[in-house]
Every structure is written in structure tokens, then in C-alpha cells.
XYZ file of C-alpha atoms in Angstrom:
757
model
C 13.656 -39.108 73.588
C 16.505 -36.656 74.032
C 16.362 -32.866 72.782
C 18.938 -33.533 69.478
C 15.999 -36.349 67.936
C 12.914 -34.121 69.238
C 14.798 -31.138 66.675
C 15.001 -33.626 64.153
C 11.841 -35.173 63.759
C 10.495 -31.224 63.978
C 13.498 -30.646 61.059
C 12.006 -32.749 59.102
C 8.284 -32.461 59.861
C 8.041 -29.415 58.329
C 10.042 -29.985 54.982
C 7.420 -32.759 54.265
C 4.629 -30.005 55.503
C 6.671 -27.698 52.920
C 6.331 -29.796 50.838
C 3.670 -31.549 51.006
C 1.194 -28.277 51.084
C 3.762 -27.329 48.238
C 2.757 -29.849 45.959
C -1.217 -29.168 46.833
C -0.478 -25.142 46.029
C 1.200 -26.154 42.805
C -1.365 -28.882 41.547
C -4.580 -26.188 42.779
C -2.969 -23.887 40.593
C -2.436 -26.580 37.654
C -6.164 -27.656 37.969
C -7.604 -24.344 39.626
C -9.404 -26.266 42.105
C -12.972 -25.165 42.714
C -11.975 -21.709 40.677
C -9.731 -19.942 42.801
C -6.507 -19.738 41.308
C -7.072 -18.871 37.325
C -6.100 -22.019 34.505
C -2.379 -22.026 33.085
C -1.216 -22.665 30.054
C -1.669 -25.982 27.889
C 0.976 -28.460 27.252
C 0.336 -27.422 23.655
C 0.229 -24.331 24.506
C 3.627 -24.138 26.025
C 5.092 -25.968 22.974
C 4.015 -23.393 20.758
C 3.911 -20.171 22.522
C 2.483 -17.453 20.535
C 2.699 -12.848 20.124
C 1.285 -10.889 17.547
C 3.923 -10.940 14.363
C 3.455 -8.325 11.583
C 2.276 -9.929 8.696
C 4.886 -8.510 5.566
C 4.524 -7.552 2.180
C 7.416 -8.604 -0.348
C 7.893 -6.936 -3.934
C 8.845 -9.201 -6.490
C 12.646 -8.323 -5.805
C 12.841 -9.306 -2.533
C 12.574 -6.134 -0.765
C 10.294 -5.505 2.515
C 7.068 -3.296 0.487
C 5.232 -2.807 4.081
C 4.019 -4.406 7.031
C 0.566 -5.283 9.125
C 0.244 -4.640 12.784
C -1.567 -4.040 15.403
C 2.507 -4.701 17.326
C 5.074 -4.470 14.940
C 6.852 -7.285 15.500
C 8.422 -10.178 13.441
C 10.726 -12.240 15.579
C 14.162 -13.884 14.716
C 16.100 -16.271 16.229
C 19.606 -16.240 18.114
C 21.477 -16.438 15.492
C 20.434 -13.094 14.276
C 21.461 -11.554 17.848
C 25.039 -9.973 18.070
C 26.565 -11.059 21.157
C 27.303 -7.417 22.753
C 23.372 -7.696 23.094
C 23.249 -10.931 23.854
C 25.573 -10.343 27.367
C 24.001 -6.501 28.108
C 20.436 -7.890 28.412
C 22.303 -11.287 30.706
C 23.810 -8.554 33.055
C 21.111 -6.543 33.392
C 17.860 -9.609 33.518
C 20.115 -11.910 34.865
C 23.223 -12.920 35.126
C 22.758 -16.695 36.249
C 20.894 -17.081 33.042
C 22.724 -19.721 32.222
C 23.581 -21.841 35.303
C 19.827 -22.136 36.466
C 16.828 -24.501 35.731
C 14.557 -21.467 34.753
C 13.910 -20.492 38.791
C 17.181 -18.799 40.701
C 17.812 -20.468 44.422
C 18.439 -17.329 44.997
C 16.189 -14.909 43.455
C 13.279 -17.674 44.960
C 14.535 -17.478 48.820
C 14.493 -13.741 48.676
C 11.179 -14.452 47.202
C 10.279 -17.421 49.341
C 10.783 -14.638 52.657
C 8.638 -12.368 51.383
C 6.159 -14.403 50.594
C 6.090 -16.271 54.323
C 5.763 -13.185 55.829
C 3.049 -11.528 53.189
C 5.553 -9.147 52.290
C 6.167 -10.054 48.768
C 9.151 -7.191 47.332
C 9.456 -9.415 44.054
C 12.691 -10.608 43.100
C 13.370 -14.486 41.419
C 12.330 -13.061 38.623
C 14.155 -15.177 35.717
C 14.849 -14.191 31.814
C 12.592 -17.675 31.879
C 9.222 -16.656 34.118
C 9.570 -12.933 32.805
C 9.261 -15.081 29.016
C 5.749 -16.671 30.850
C 4.534 -12.917 32.164
C 4.970 -11.936 28.556
C 3.631 -14.748 26.501
C 1.150 -16.377 29.019
C -0.135 -13.031 30.544
C 0.144 -14.353 34.533
C -0.264 -11.455 35.873
C -3.588 -10.142 34.230
C -4.686 -12.935 31.893
C -6.846 -16.074 33.736
C -7.365 -14.648 37.049
C -9.277 -16.876 39.991
C -11.480 -15.699 42.707
C -8.636 -15.799 45.165
C -6.604 -12.470 43.527
C -9.368 -10.453 44.457
C -7.136 -10.043 47.472
C -3.658 -8.203 45.921
C -1.307 -10.019 47.676
C -2.773 -13.143 47.814
C -2.878 -12.676 43.366
C 0.990 -11.986 43.277
C 1.922 -14.707 45.104
C -0.205 -16.855 43.052
C 1.262 -15.247 40.171
C 5.346 -15.776 40.971
C 4.099 -19.592 41.600
C 2.479 -20.028 38.067
C 5.580 -18.250 36.663
C 7.735 -21.156 38.730
C 5.803 -23.437 36.728
C 5.933 -22.412 33.737
C 9.357 -21.856 33.716
C 10.063 -25.176 34.431
C 8.090 -25.818 31.771
C 9.744 -23.438 28.942
C 13.685 -24.743 29.988
C 11.987 -28.448 29.464
C 10.641 -27.624 25.672
C 13.573 -24.795 24.727
C 16.962 -24.542 24.694
C 18.419 -21.165 26.594
C 19.189 -19.818 22.763
C 15.412 -20.306 22.318
C 14.174 -19.167 24.823
C 16.680 -15.694 25.513
C 15.424 -15.312 21.352
C 11.782 -15.561 22.300
C 12.730 -12.864 25.323
C 13.956 -10.227 22.858
C 10.718 -11.056 20.674
C 8.306 -10.205 23.093
C 9.415 -7.363 24.079
C 7.906 -4.180 23.718
C 10.606 -1.209 23.411
C 7.973 1.579 22.742
C 7.796 3.764 19.416
C 5.572 1.439 18.002
C 8.052 -1.334 18.588
C 7.450 -4.685 19.339
C 10.227 -7.939 19.496
C 14.143 -6.760 19.616
C 14.472 -6.916 15.008
C 11.549 -3.618 14.921
C 13.142 -2.151 17.449
C 16.906 -2.147 16.134
C 15.508 -0.884 13.200
C 13.300 1.664 14.741
C 16.025 3.043 16.732
C 19.154 2.993 14.912
C 17.907 1.543 11.328
C 20.051 -1.197 11.737
C 20.239 -5.264 12.646
C 20.254 -7.046 15.440
C 22.899 -8.686 14.753
C 24.643 -5.305 14.453
C 24.344 -4.146 17.554
C 26.825 -2.938 19.527
C 27.292 -2.367 23.728
C 25.787 1.373 23.205
C 23.191 0.775 21.231
C 22.393 -2.744 23.292
C 22.501 -1.034 26.520
C 19.693 1.857 24.811
C 17.513 -1.099 24.005
C 17.903 -3.152 27.407
C 17.342 -0.009 29.288
C 14.122 0.297 27.307
C 12.929 -2.979 28.375
C 10.764 -2.596 31.756
C 9.792 0.526 30.966
C 10.219 1.876 27.459
C 8.028 5.141 27.473
C 9.961 6.448 30.982
C 13.606 5.582 29.130
C 12.870 6.433 25.479
C 15.516 7.780 24.239
C 13.619 10.181 22.407
C 10.734 11.442 24.029
C 12.989 11.530 27.664
C 16.037 11.629 27.189
C 17.297 12.744 30.545
C 15.500 9.209 31.946
C 17.591 7.366 29.068
C 21.159 8.288 29.877
C 20.619 7.728 33.555
C 18.860 3.920 32.774
C 21.918 3.530 29.983
C 24.452 4.394 32.641
C 23.415 1.978 34.864
C 23.563 -0.963 32.772
C 26.911 0.393 30.983
C 27.959 -0.399 35.126
C 26.572 -3.727 35.450
C 28.949 -4.984 32.331
C 31.883 -3.141 33.940
C 31.003 -4.840 37.226
C 30.295 -7.942 35.810
C 34.255 -7.296 32.970
C 32.487 -6.929 30.237
C 33.811 -3.451 29.125
C 36.931 -2.204 30.391
C 37.228 0.772 33.025
C 38.416 2.986 29.883
C 35.127 2.289 27.285
C 32.573 2.456 30.385
C 33.645 6.402 30.640
C 33.928 6.287 27.111
C 29.950 5.249 26.632
C 28.473 6.900 29.144
C 29.321 10.219 27.856
C 28.724 9.788 24.339
C 25.207 10.501 22.628
C 23.329 8.254 21.848
C 23.598 7.864 17.670
C 19.701 7.603 17.063
C 18.855 6.738 13.228
C 15.042 7.556 14.371
C 12.778 6.215 12.142
C 8.721 4.787 13.342
C 7.357 2.524 10.548
C 4.026 4.796 9.059
C 1.753 2.861 6.703
C 2.192 6.499 5.276
C 5.382 6.653 4.378
C 8.238 3.624 1.882
C 6.966 2.602 -0.901
C 3.781 1.449 -1.995
C 1.487 3.678 -0.100
C -1.319 3.643 -2.023
C -0.876 0.093 -2.745
C -0.701 -1.786 0.163
C -4.344 -0.029 1.574
C -5.816 -0.553 -1.932
C -4.009 -5.297 -1.161
C -4.826 -4.764 2.544
C -8.504 -4.731 1.511
C -8.439 -8.221 -0.363
C -5.806 -9.297 1.700
C -8.546 -8.716 4.968
C -11.355 -11.293 2.654
C -8.351 -13.830 1.838
C -8.044 -13.800 5.685
C -11.566 -14.036 6.935
C -11.982 -16.835 4.492
C -9.128 -18.605 5.551
C -9.603 -18.122 9.090
C -6.048 -15.944 9.468
C -5.325 -12.774 11.244
C -3.649 -9.905 9.010
C -2.485 -8.235 11.678
C -1.125 -11.241 14.407
C -0.140 -13.926 12.570
C 3.305 -13.343 10.881
C 1.573 -13.601 6.930
C 4.494 -12.980 4.635
C 2.467 -11.536 1.160
C 4.581 -11.882 -1.981
C 3.555 -9.303 -4.831
C 4.567 -8.291 -8.050
C 5.453 -5.035 -7.715
C 9.401 -4.456 -8.038
C 10.550 -2.166 -6.130
C 12.954 -0.610 -8.399
C 10.504 -0.087 -10.383
C 7.978 1.177 -8.016
C 10.634 3.873 -6.825
C 10.845 5.232 -10.404
C 7.205 5.488 -10.843
C 6.800 7.343 -7.318
C 9.728 9.864 -8.908
C 8.116 10.172 -11.867
C 4.629 10.573 -10.487
C 6.120 13.402 -8.451
C 8.180 15.379 -9.955
C 6.205 15.742 -12.852
C 3.933 16.354 -10.737
C 5.180 19.285 -9.363
C 6.166 21.031 -12.107
C 2.000 20.761 -13.306
C 0.866 21.998 -10.210
C 3.403 24.860 -10.684
C 2.203 25.903 -13.817
C -1.378 25.212 -13.248
C -1.563 27.824 -10.378
C -0.006 30.095 -12.525
C -2.281 29.760 -14.969
C -5.473 30.558 -12.185
C -3.629 33.671 -11.961
C -5.191 33.540 -8.271
C -8.715 32.600 -10.067
C -10.643 29.134 -7.962
C -9.687 26.605 -9.496
C -13.226 25.656 -9.404
C -15.146 25.793 -12.930
C -18.113 25.369 -14.938
C -18.551 24.232 -17.905
C -19.004 27.604 -19.415
C -15.061 28.985 -17.440
C -16.911 30.316 -14.946
C -16.005 29.999 -10.891
C -18.584 27.847 -9.272
C -19.474 30.377 -6.083
C -21.195 27.709 -3.633
C -18.299 24.730 -4.765
C -16.919 24.918 -1.551
C -20.397 25.061 0.233
C -21.824 21.884 -1.294
C -18.254 20.026 -1.327
C -18.046 20.764 2.598
C -20.804 19.157 3.913
C -19.805 15.504 2.367
C -16.484 15.750 5.077
C -16.586 13.576 8.182
C -16.146 17.045 10.396
C -19.151 18.567 8.789
C -21.118 15.188 9.279
C -19.556 15.146 12.900
C -20.722 18.770 13.368
C -23.930 19.099 11.798
C -24.846 15.611 13.353
C -23.588 17.552 17.459
C -24.772 21.016 16.543
C -27.773 21.110 13.588
C -27.285 21.723 9.969
C -28.275 25.397 10.656
C -27.026 26.578 14.089
C -24.160 28.948 15.121
C -22.021 26.373 16.430
C -21.375 24.805 12.979
C -20.209 27.295 11.031
C -18.022 28.827 14.391
C -16.025 26.237 14.300
C -16.513 25.164 10.555
C -14.695 28.724 10.190
C -12.641 28.793 13.512
C -8.985 28.609 12.894
C -5.984 26.333 14.634
C -2.940 24.741 14.121
C -2.557 21.984 11.349
C 0.576 20.741 9.185
C -0.527 20.312 5.259
C 1.217 19.224 2.917
C 2.875 21.098 -0.358
C 5.964 19.859 -2.142
C 8.699 21.148 -0.293
C 7.548 19.966 2.678
C 5.135 19.621 5.041
C 4.323 23.098 6.275
C 2.714 24.307 9.675
C 0.436 26.518 9.836
C -3.239 28.319 11.069
C -6.369 27.561 8.808
C -9.972 26.593 9.348
C -11.968 23.216 7.942
C -12.875 25.076 5.229
C -9.994 27.416 4.465
C -8.035 23.830 4.694
C -10.501 22.483 1.910
C -10.001 24.975 -0.403
C -6.078 25.062 0.303
C -6.828 21.343 -1.086
C -8.939 20.840 -3.371
C -6.244 22.946 -6.173
C -4.320 19.859 -5.636
C -4.572 18.444 -9.056
C -4.043 13.927 -8.680
C -2.753 11.694 -10.483
C -2.283 7.872 -10.709
C 0.030 5.569 -12.454
C 0.114 1.818 -13.418
C 2.818 0.223 -15.398
C 2.248 -4.072 -16.180
C 3.682 -7.134 -17.878
C 0.991 -8.155 -20.473
C 2.006 -11.664 -20.180
C 2.143 -12.597 -16.958
C -0.889 -9.996 -15.808
C 2.106 -8.690 -12.905
C 1.553 -5.108 -11.934
C 4.586 -3.684 -11.765
C 4.285 -0.038 -10.572
C 1.507 1.164 -9.214
C 1.137 5.159 -7.237
C -2.127 6.160 -6.168
C -2.021 9.704 -5.886
C 0.564 12.711 -5.315
C 0.955 11.955 -1.676
C -0.515 9.346 0.570
C -0.310 11.044 4.251
C -2.920 14.104 2.933
C -4.733 12.220 -0.199
C -6.169 8.780 0.389
C -8.101 8.126 -1.983
C -6.390 5.941 -4.539
C -6.160 7.334 -8.285
C -5.174 3.357 -9.992
C -8.769 1.239 -8.878
C -10.520 3.144 -6.472
C -10.684 5.462 -8.394
C -13.332 5.975 -12.139
C -13.175 8.738 -14.369
C -14.345 9.122 -18.285
C -11.675 7.245 -20.216
C -12.232 10.625 -22.774
C -10.097 9.614 -26.225
C -7.638 6.249 -24.940
C -11.527 4.305 -25.442
C -11.057 5.123 -29.616
C -8.901 1.986 -29.724
C -11.967 -0.327 -28.289
C -13.651 1.520 -31.502
C -11.750 0.956 -33.807
C -10.939 -2.294 -32.529
C -14.217 -3.358 -33.112
C -14.166 -2.049 -36.963
C -10.450 -4.419 -36.768
C -11.819 -7.327 -35.883
C -15.662 -6.697 -38.286
C -12.443 -6.515 -41.086
C -11.997 -3.055 -41.882
C -7.721 -1.712 -42.389
C -5.844 0.566 -40.602
C -5.858 2.330 -43.893
C -9.183 2.183 -44.944
C -9.785 6.126 -45.332
C -12.537 8.762 -44.300
C -13.203 12.595 -44.403
C -12.702 14.571 -41.469
C -16.441 16.363 -41.678
C -19.343 15.903 -39.277
C -21.113 13.282 -38.651
C -25.197 14.010 -37.087
C -27.036 11.379 -35.025
C -29.788 11.527 -34.017
C -31.479 11.594 -30.683
C -34.788 10.978 -29.516
C -35.146 14.368 -27.420
C -36.796 17.237 -28.610
C -34.826 19.601 -26.886
C -31.793 18.408 -28.241
C -32.661 16.326 -31.663
C -29.397 15.730 -32.407
C -25.745 15.772 -32.079
C -23.130 16.411 -34.407
C -19.356 15.993 -32.321
C -16.430 18.122 -33.279
C -13.215 17.954 -33.092
C -10.682 19.281 -30.277
C -10.386 22.623 -32.598
C -13.803 22.903 -33.681
C -13.192 22.119 -36.707
C -13.739 20.299 -40.028
C -10.729 20.086 -42.052
C -12.091 17.976 -44.715
C -9.037 16.043 -45.251
C -8.695 12.120 -46.391
C -6.844 10.248 -44.024
C -6.518 6.557 -43.195
C -8.036 5.991 -39.484
C -4.643 4.666 -38.346
C -3.883 8.624 -38.525
C -6.893 9.479 -37.201
C -6.544 7.846 -34.014
C -3.201 8.548 -33.706
C -4.337 12.363 -33.941
C -7.226 11.875 -32.469
C -9.772 13.228 -34.945
C -13.409 13.221 -33.104
C -15.270 13.449 -36.142
C -13.281 10.283 -37.845
C -14.181 8.129 -34.487
C -17.745 9.157 -34.553
C -17.982 7.886 -37.925
C -16.426 4.582 -37.459
C -18.890 4.556 -34.340
C -22.310 4.832 -36.684
C -20.983 1.920 -39.098
C -20.213 -0.180 -36.586
C -22.501 0.889 -33.489
C -21.900 1.408 -30.419
C -22.679 -1.245 -28.981
C -19.916 -3.575 -30.982
C -17.879 -0.971 -29.146
C -19.150 -1.314 -25.977
C -18.800 -5.183 -26.874
C -15.159 -4.900 -27.637
C -13.877 -2.939 -24.341
C -15.861 -5.708 -22.470
C -14.548 -8.209 -24.289
C -11.124 -6.065 -22.855
C -11.447 -5.800 -20.069
C -13.110 -3.481 -19.119
C -15.596 -4.404 -15.804
C -18.230 -0.973 -15.212
C -21.016 -0.536 -16.991
C -20.875 1.528 -20.225
C -24.061 2.749 -22.300
C -23.843 1.791 -25.835
C -24.192 5.565 -26.797
C -22.814 7.391 -29.526
C -21.463 9.625 -27.240
C -18.803 6.510 -25.994
C -16.979 6.999 -29.388
C -15.570 9.705 -27.490
C -15.430 8.481 -24.307
C -18.649 9.710 -22.416
C -20.356 6.545 -22.243
C -18.785 5.973 -18.785
C -16.790 5.498 -15.837
C -13.319 3.134 -15.557
C -11.008 3.293 -13.772
C -6.682 3.363 -14.987
C -6.096 -0.006 -13.616
C -8.945 -1.360 -16.580
C -7.560 0.094 -19.212
C -3.808 -0.942 -18.713
C -5.669 -4.484 -18.411
C -7.453 -3.683 -21.575
C -4.324 -2.179 -23.764
C -1.905 -5.301 -22.751
C -4.907 -7.228 -24.614
C -3.724 -6.027 -27.825
C 0.481 -6.357 -26.832
C -0.454 -9.896 -25.635
C -1.382 -11.454 -28.825
C -5.057 -10.831 -28.138
C -5.613 -12.699 -25.165
C -6.750 -10.529 -21.288
C -4.347 -11.444 -18.742
C -5.569 -9.969 -15.175
C -3.892 -7.815 -13.920
C -2.782 -9.132 -10.506
C -0.483 -8.205 -7.361
C -1.100 -11.502 -5.238
C 1.713 -14.133 -6.152
C 1.143 -16.368 -2.782
C 1.128 -16.296 0.546
C 3.146 -18.133 3.105
C 1.825 -18.311 7.530
C 5.002 -17.653 9.793
C 7.063 -20.323 9.712
C 7.102 -20.109 5.587
C 4.379 -22.665 4.519
C 2.943 -21.105 0.994
C -0.940 -21.445 2.070
C -1.867 -20.741 -1.278
C -0.470 -19.614 -4.587
C -2.692 -17.241 -6.865
C -2.766 -17.161 -10.802
C -4.531 -14.846 -12.955
C -7.530 -15.206 -14.989
C -6.669 -15.426 -18.525
C -9.266 -15.962 -21.585
C -8.502 -14.791 -25.491
C -10.822 -11.803 -26.199
C -9.323 -11.590 -29.527
C -7.828 -12.755 -32.211
C -3.784 -12.741 -32.561
C -4.927 -11.087 -36.428
C -6.564 -7.864 -34.641
C -4.747 -7.762 -31.754
C -1.427 -6.715 -33.973
C -3.849 -4.759 -35.686
C -4.211 -2.512 -33.353
C -0.840 -1.954 -32.032
C 0.160 -1.075 -35.288
C -2.911 1.835 -35.279
C -1.551 1.953 -31.668
C 2.093 3.164 -33.097
C 0.607 5.734 -34.973
C 0.428 7.426 -32.251
C 4.368 7.382 -32.354
C 5.338 7.482 -36.079
C 2.379 9.516 -38.307
C 2.601 13.262 -38.779
C 0.727 14.948 -35.812
C 0.329 11.685 -33.656
C -0.349 12.560 -29.881
C 2.695 10.686 -29.101
C 5.268 12.324 -31.203
C 6.928 14.544 -28.311
C 8.085 11.256 -26.775
C 11.449 11.316 -26.338
C 13.816 10.475 -28.704
C 15.893 8.067 -26.600
C 12.251 6.026 -26.125
C 11.560 5.756 -29.669
C 15.083 4.825 -30.819
C 14.822 0.597 -31.884
C 11.817 0.408 -29.922
C 8.621 -0.808 -30.441
C 5.719 2.111 -29.144
C 2.328 2.644 -29.295
C 0.478 5.071 -27.593
C -3.019 7.447 -26.641
C -3.596 9.888 -24.859
C -7.618 11.410 -23.738
C -8.435 14.278 -22.613
C -12.945 14.610 -21.366
C -14.509 17.485 -21.390
C -13.326 21.091 -20.375
C -9.930 19.121 -19.373
C -11.005 17.693 -16.129
C -9.280 14.651 -17.108
C -5.872 14.114 -18.901
C -4.635 10.644 -19.713
C -1.750 8.515 -22.116
C -1.603 5.283 -22.353
C 1.700 3.670 -23.129
C 1.927 0.711 -24.620
C 5.411 -1.720 -25.280
C 6.232 -5.196 -26.011
C 7.407 -6.047 -22.458
C 5.330 -3.252 -20.479
C 1.528 -1.982 -20.542
C 1.533 1.581 -19.197
C -1.352 4.017 -17.856
C -1.134 7.614 -16.361
C -4.387 9.678 -15.603
C -4.188 13.462 -14.342
C -7.142 15.301 -13.118
C -8.689 17.314 -9.342
C -10.208 14.958 -6.761
C -13.860 16.370 -8.008
C -14.576 16.968 -11.891
C -14.762 20.540 -11.770
C -11.486 21.045 -10.998
C -9.323 21.693 -14.251
C -7.244 24.367 -16.500
C -9.706 26.627 -18.343
C -8.185 25.265 -21.499
C -8.167 22.372 -23.443
C -4.660 23.415 -24.428
C -3.736 23.551 -21.403
C -5.097 20.638 -19.805
C -4.478 17.933 -22.001
C -3.309 14.471 -21.726
C -0.331 14.597 -23.796
C 0.904 17.650 -21.375
C -0.467 16.278 -18.332
C 0.017 12.764 -18.361
C 2.180 11.465 -20.834
C 5.203 13.098 -19.165
C 4.467 10.987 -16.033
C 4.856 7.556 -18.752
C 7.644 9.270 -20.943
C 9.908 9.288 -17.003
C 9.368 6.089 -15.990
C 9.726 4.297 -19.240
C 13.218 6.672 -18.878
C 14.666 5.427 -15.324
C 13.456 2.068 -16.258
C 15.180 1.785 -19.995
C 18.071 3.325 -17.680
C 18.378 0.459 -14.703
C 20.472 -2.029 -16.178
C 19.349 -4.427 -13.105
C 15.681 -4.583 -13.614
C 16.372 -6.476 -17.536
C 13.529 -4.346 -18.883
C 14.701 -4.100 -22.828
C 13.480 -2.704 -25.409
C 12.035 -4.418 -28.071
C 10.075 -4.703 -31.077
C 6.112 -6.134 -30.884
C 5.913 -9.745 -32.476
C 3.480 -9.858 -35.048
C 2.010 -13.448 -35.629
C 2.798 -16.154 -37.541
C -0.075 -16.679 -39.877
C -0.344 -13.657 -42.711
C -2.238 -11.015 -41.635
C -3.697 -10.896 -45.191
C -4.671 -7.088 -45.119
C -2.019 -4.492 -46.543
C -0.130 -2.190 -43.325
C 0.985 -0.344 -46.404
C -1.863 2.694 -46.854
C 0.405 3.820 -49.747
C -0.471 0.423 -51.777
C -3.890 -0.481 -49.794
C -7.043 -0.617 -52.721
C -9.503 -0.535 -50.128
C -12.758 0.547 -50.493
C -13.500 4.134 -49.624
C -15.664 5.258 -46.971
C -17.936 6.324 -49.862
C -18.644 2.939 -51.141
C -18.240 1.098 -48.479
C -20.628 -1.895 -48.187
C -22.068 -1.785 -45.175
C -24.215 0.216 -43.362
C -24.211 3.503 -42.377
C -27.475 4.343 -41.920
C -27.711 6.855 -38.698
C -29.840 5.497 -35.771
C -31.773 6.270 -32.960
C -30.212 7.107 -30.049
C -31.663 8.780 -26.416
C -30.350 11.432 -24.368
C -26.769 12.055 -24.342
C -24.917 13.037 -21.135
C -21.459 13.959 -22.269
C -19.217 15.645 -19.520
């Protein structure tokens, strides 16, 4: 046998040995023989690769309100990528991408050489192989016992990537692999996937990216922190130049373009997604609790499953609501500060400053609890750290302020701000169109629409009158403005006589429509005596108030329990919706990441009161705008022109809360204004009444909504029942019974202690 044949046999022996050995190794890795190698993804998971996707909240007019995410990522398709971006990626990461089947033989030879010499230096990593690592964590997940040796672990990882890359190329087109790759990359600044990265750095869609912008984003792929153009501009510029050079090297841009681009600025429009920014921040926080409960029940992850949640919020109306709150509260805060004249705003019922208010309040804060747990409640260290000045950024209506405050100082500062809540809904559908839970979600997290509950004051009076109307009273029923006394089961306070806002009784006989319009307390108390507090409670619950209410005399002034703005708006909607209560709701449907509808939502409905009673209550509410002395008379004329408006103001004890409820034929809205603590308020009722503090918010909102024809909210009139009312609404012709001859029980009931605040 000559030497030539021997060499041939040896070559074949080596080739066969490599093939057999390679197949053996691949089989062992695929099957994780003896737990040495760690597993590979199943064929099923390769057909359905997963990456965390943000869930998105959508408005009723198709605008994104925000996202819920661990990794802020939104997947897009190849057709949504610019050609400049694709070209930039390929010349930088894998110029032979379109020519290889997932493994580049040239790179493979370099890698194989390293493997055989145990001098592994990388190489041969194609885009498809990088995608394998991004999707399945080949270098970090499913590690077998052989990974304890770093070099052997690197070899196994590379072989795994080869195997997965070949399988990915079999399952997907090149275009799909490119899109999947760009969707899985982290680009820094809490941006995952090219869609979010393009928005974060340039406020653009991926389809709009040019070479200059694409070079920045491609430069971020391997080291997003090091090459971040915001935090490390020098490194970013050097890396961008390298990427642009590749574009020139492979003939994608000419020398003149290259020279121009490398000296150009970054052209950033940088904005990181933040839950405290954008529209409907309070709404997004409140709805998140409902969504998390739904996800738990239905086995989804709100922060990674890419759900699409469609809401009832109209982005334009939401923007108008937020503007109305901001404009009015900025002005009102100025008036409040001027009104205080340097005095503390936390005062008791006698108008005296509560000296230990801050000491009491700070004990409810997380910072106090942490320090007290660490140092003890009576330690000097606790006092030291509570009063230790440190740099911080605080809220102001003129923009954030950098200052130096102690924890005590910051609490004093923030407690002086008045808060607000506003909500507007369609009474017929239950769709909530706007929701503003406070003055700034970044600094004040508490939601004053649904989470916060306060005494409703005179905004509760319509339920007292509705109970009377339901019993047959007419809006024209006359009552004398005179003291009404209740006998109480309390030796210390045996009687209670509610006073009017000005502390006087006019002795005037007026209709209950005018009395409600002018918010005359004595007449509401008179009617409450006739119908009983229990009837008022039952009416409120029927109309949609779910919070507990005490059936006590003081309820006629709204001092029988705390309610939310969310409840009140829903309850007032019952009057507009012909007596049918429709649950205020905000989610219409939820879809999965592929657009498959997971659930459609329908609000609860029930008949609460008769259509006749509902219409008569609208007539009563219109009195605030039409009757002399009505608390809604000051509304802009343009709002009232060719438009039915019903309204009710509310002001609680010591002007702690100011309310305004406004109803039209197609929108019901409510506003609340007050301090986070009830002790924070104006020093007199006149300054703090709801007509001054809350009404302007509703008014500003409605003016903006009517002025925007694209929204389609038009003026109109309340719908009158088809059947005759059987009640005279022209009080000049009213022939009903007088207050003195009324046949209903007017006896004085015996009630327990009153708790009026």
C-alpha cells in the first residue's frame, strides 16, 4: 500500500471521526446526556419564541395611554422597519446574513479552530445565533454540570447556538428573523425592542429611521450602557463612527455622506417612558389593580404578555380635563396661599392652628416608620434624621424645584397644597371619558376619584329630594325657611337644629326646587323629617352609592358617611339615564398579543327609580342654573345657551371639601377640591365653597369639550318621558298642598348621637 492511499485513509478517518464525534456531541447536548450539558428549547418553543412584551392601555379614540412592563417592549414586523435600519444592522453585525443558513462557515472555521486548540476567542456568531441567545439564554440558562469549566461551557454554548440557529432558520424566513432580532435587543434607558428604542431616543417609528439614527441604535446593541448617547456621548460618537464606516466600506453610503455624518450631532429627542408622565396617570394606576386581578384569575401576566386593553377614556377629553384641573388649581393655590397670610392651613373647627398637626401626620409616613423601627420612637437619632436637611426635588405649578428640605420641611410644604379630583362619564353607556385623580401623580399618588372618599355635603341633597319626589312631592312644593329641630338621644346634646350657610333663616316660603338650587339647609332638613333619613339612604343606594351611610338627621346635609367622586358621578347619571343606574366602567375589552379578544366587558345596569322621578330630578337640578340665587347661575352663558344643564354644589363643615356636580343630556361630571387632610382648608366658608373651588373645573372642561367639534359632544336637552308627568312644573299655577296642611307624617323622630364634620 503506497503512501498516497495511506494519506487518503487517514483523511477519511479524521473526517469520519469528526462527523461521528460531532453527531455524538450534538445528540448528547440535545438530550442533555447525564445532565452534563443542560437542555435545549423544545421544538414547540422554537415555533413560538417568547420575549417579554409590554401590555398597552388604549383610549377609545385609538391613542396609547401608557404601558405596563418589566421590560418596555413592543413587537413589530419586518415591514415596519426602514431599509436604512436593516442595512445598518447587517453591515455591522452580519454582512453575510442573507447568504448563510444560520451558521456562517467562514466564522465557523475560526470558531472551530479555537475549539480544537482550547483557545476560544468567539467568532462565527451570526444574527440568528445571537437571536438564539436573546430568546433562550443559551449562555445563562439550562446549564449542565460541564459548565463548571468556563471554557468547556463556552464551547457547549456555541454548539447550542448553532443547533438553535439552524432550527430557527428552518422555522422562519430571513425577514422574520431580522424583525425578531431587533425586537429582542435591549437598547438601554428601559427600552427593549426597536419600536420602543426609536420612540425613546428619536420620537420616531422604526420605519422612519435614517442612517444617522440607525447607526446610534445599532451601536447600542452589544453595550447599551457604554454607548448610550445621553450618558456617554464620547463613547457613543466613537462607536457610531465605526458603524458609519462599515456603511461606507460596503458601499451603502458615499465618502461625502460618511464625512458629513461622523461630525453631525446625534439629533436626539430623548424621552424615557415613565408611569408618572403622559395622559391619565391616576387612571392608569387605579385600573392596574383591576387588570392584575383579572390576569391572576385568567392566568396572564400584565407585565410580560403583551395584552392590549381598550378603555372608555377619550384622550382628547382626558387632556382637556387635566388642563382644566391644572389651570384652575394653579390659580386656586395662589388664592389659598394669599388667603392664609403666612398662617398654617391646618386649623380646627374654631379656626385655630392645630399645633401638633405635623407631629401627628409624620407618624403616618413610611419614612417615619422605617426610622422608628431602626432607632426607636423616642431616640435622638429619630429626631435628627427627621430634621436632617438634604437635597430633593419638589413639586410646584411652575415646574419642579431643586431645594434642600428635611423630611419635616417637605411634609409641611406638601400638606399646604390643595388637591382635586374630576371625572366625566356618558350616562347612557357608563363609559368614563375623563379621570383626573389629583394635581400631579409624580408627587401626589393618592387618587381622589375612586380611592378617596369624603363627606359629600350638599351634593347629597338631591337624594333626599329624590326620595320625596318618589313619594309624590312636586318640585313646586312650598316650604318655609325656618329652623327645624331634631330630638336626639344624647343628654349632652338633646337637640339638633341645622343652620343655613349664612347662619340666618329668611322666613321665606320657597319651592323645594328653589331651596335645592340655593342649597337652603333648613328646607332640606324639613323634607328629611317628612320622609325619614332611611328613605334618603335607600334612595342613594338605589342610585348607585355603595359606601355605608348612616340613617341620621345630619345626612340631609351630607354628613352621614363618606363617598367617592366615582360613586357620586355614577349616581347622578341615574337621573339622566331615565332612572336606570349604569355602572361607571372603563374597560371595554382585552386582547392578547395577537389581537385575539380574551374578554368583552359590559357594565352592570339596573332600574333604580322611575323615569318620571328621574326627569323631575333633572328639573330640580336645572334650578341651580335657572332659579334666582342658584349655585350654578355663575356658569358661562355659552354653556347654558341652547343647552339643558343641571347642577349641584357641595361644601362640607369648615369648608374642608368643595364639590360640584354637573349634568347634561350626554355627559355627567363631578369635581372635588380639598386638602389631603380634612384639617387643611380655607379659613371661611365663602372662600372654600364648592361654587368657588370645584365648579370652575367642570366649567373649563365643558367649554373645551364643546369647542372641539372632532369629539362630537353636542349641546342638547334632557329627554322627557313619553307618558304624562301628572305633575305641575309651572309653580305659578301649582295647586298642591301647603307645608302646614301636608298629610304626610311631620312628627319628630328620636335619633342617636350626630357626628357632623
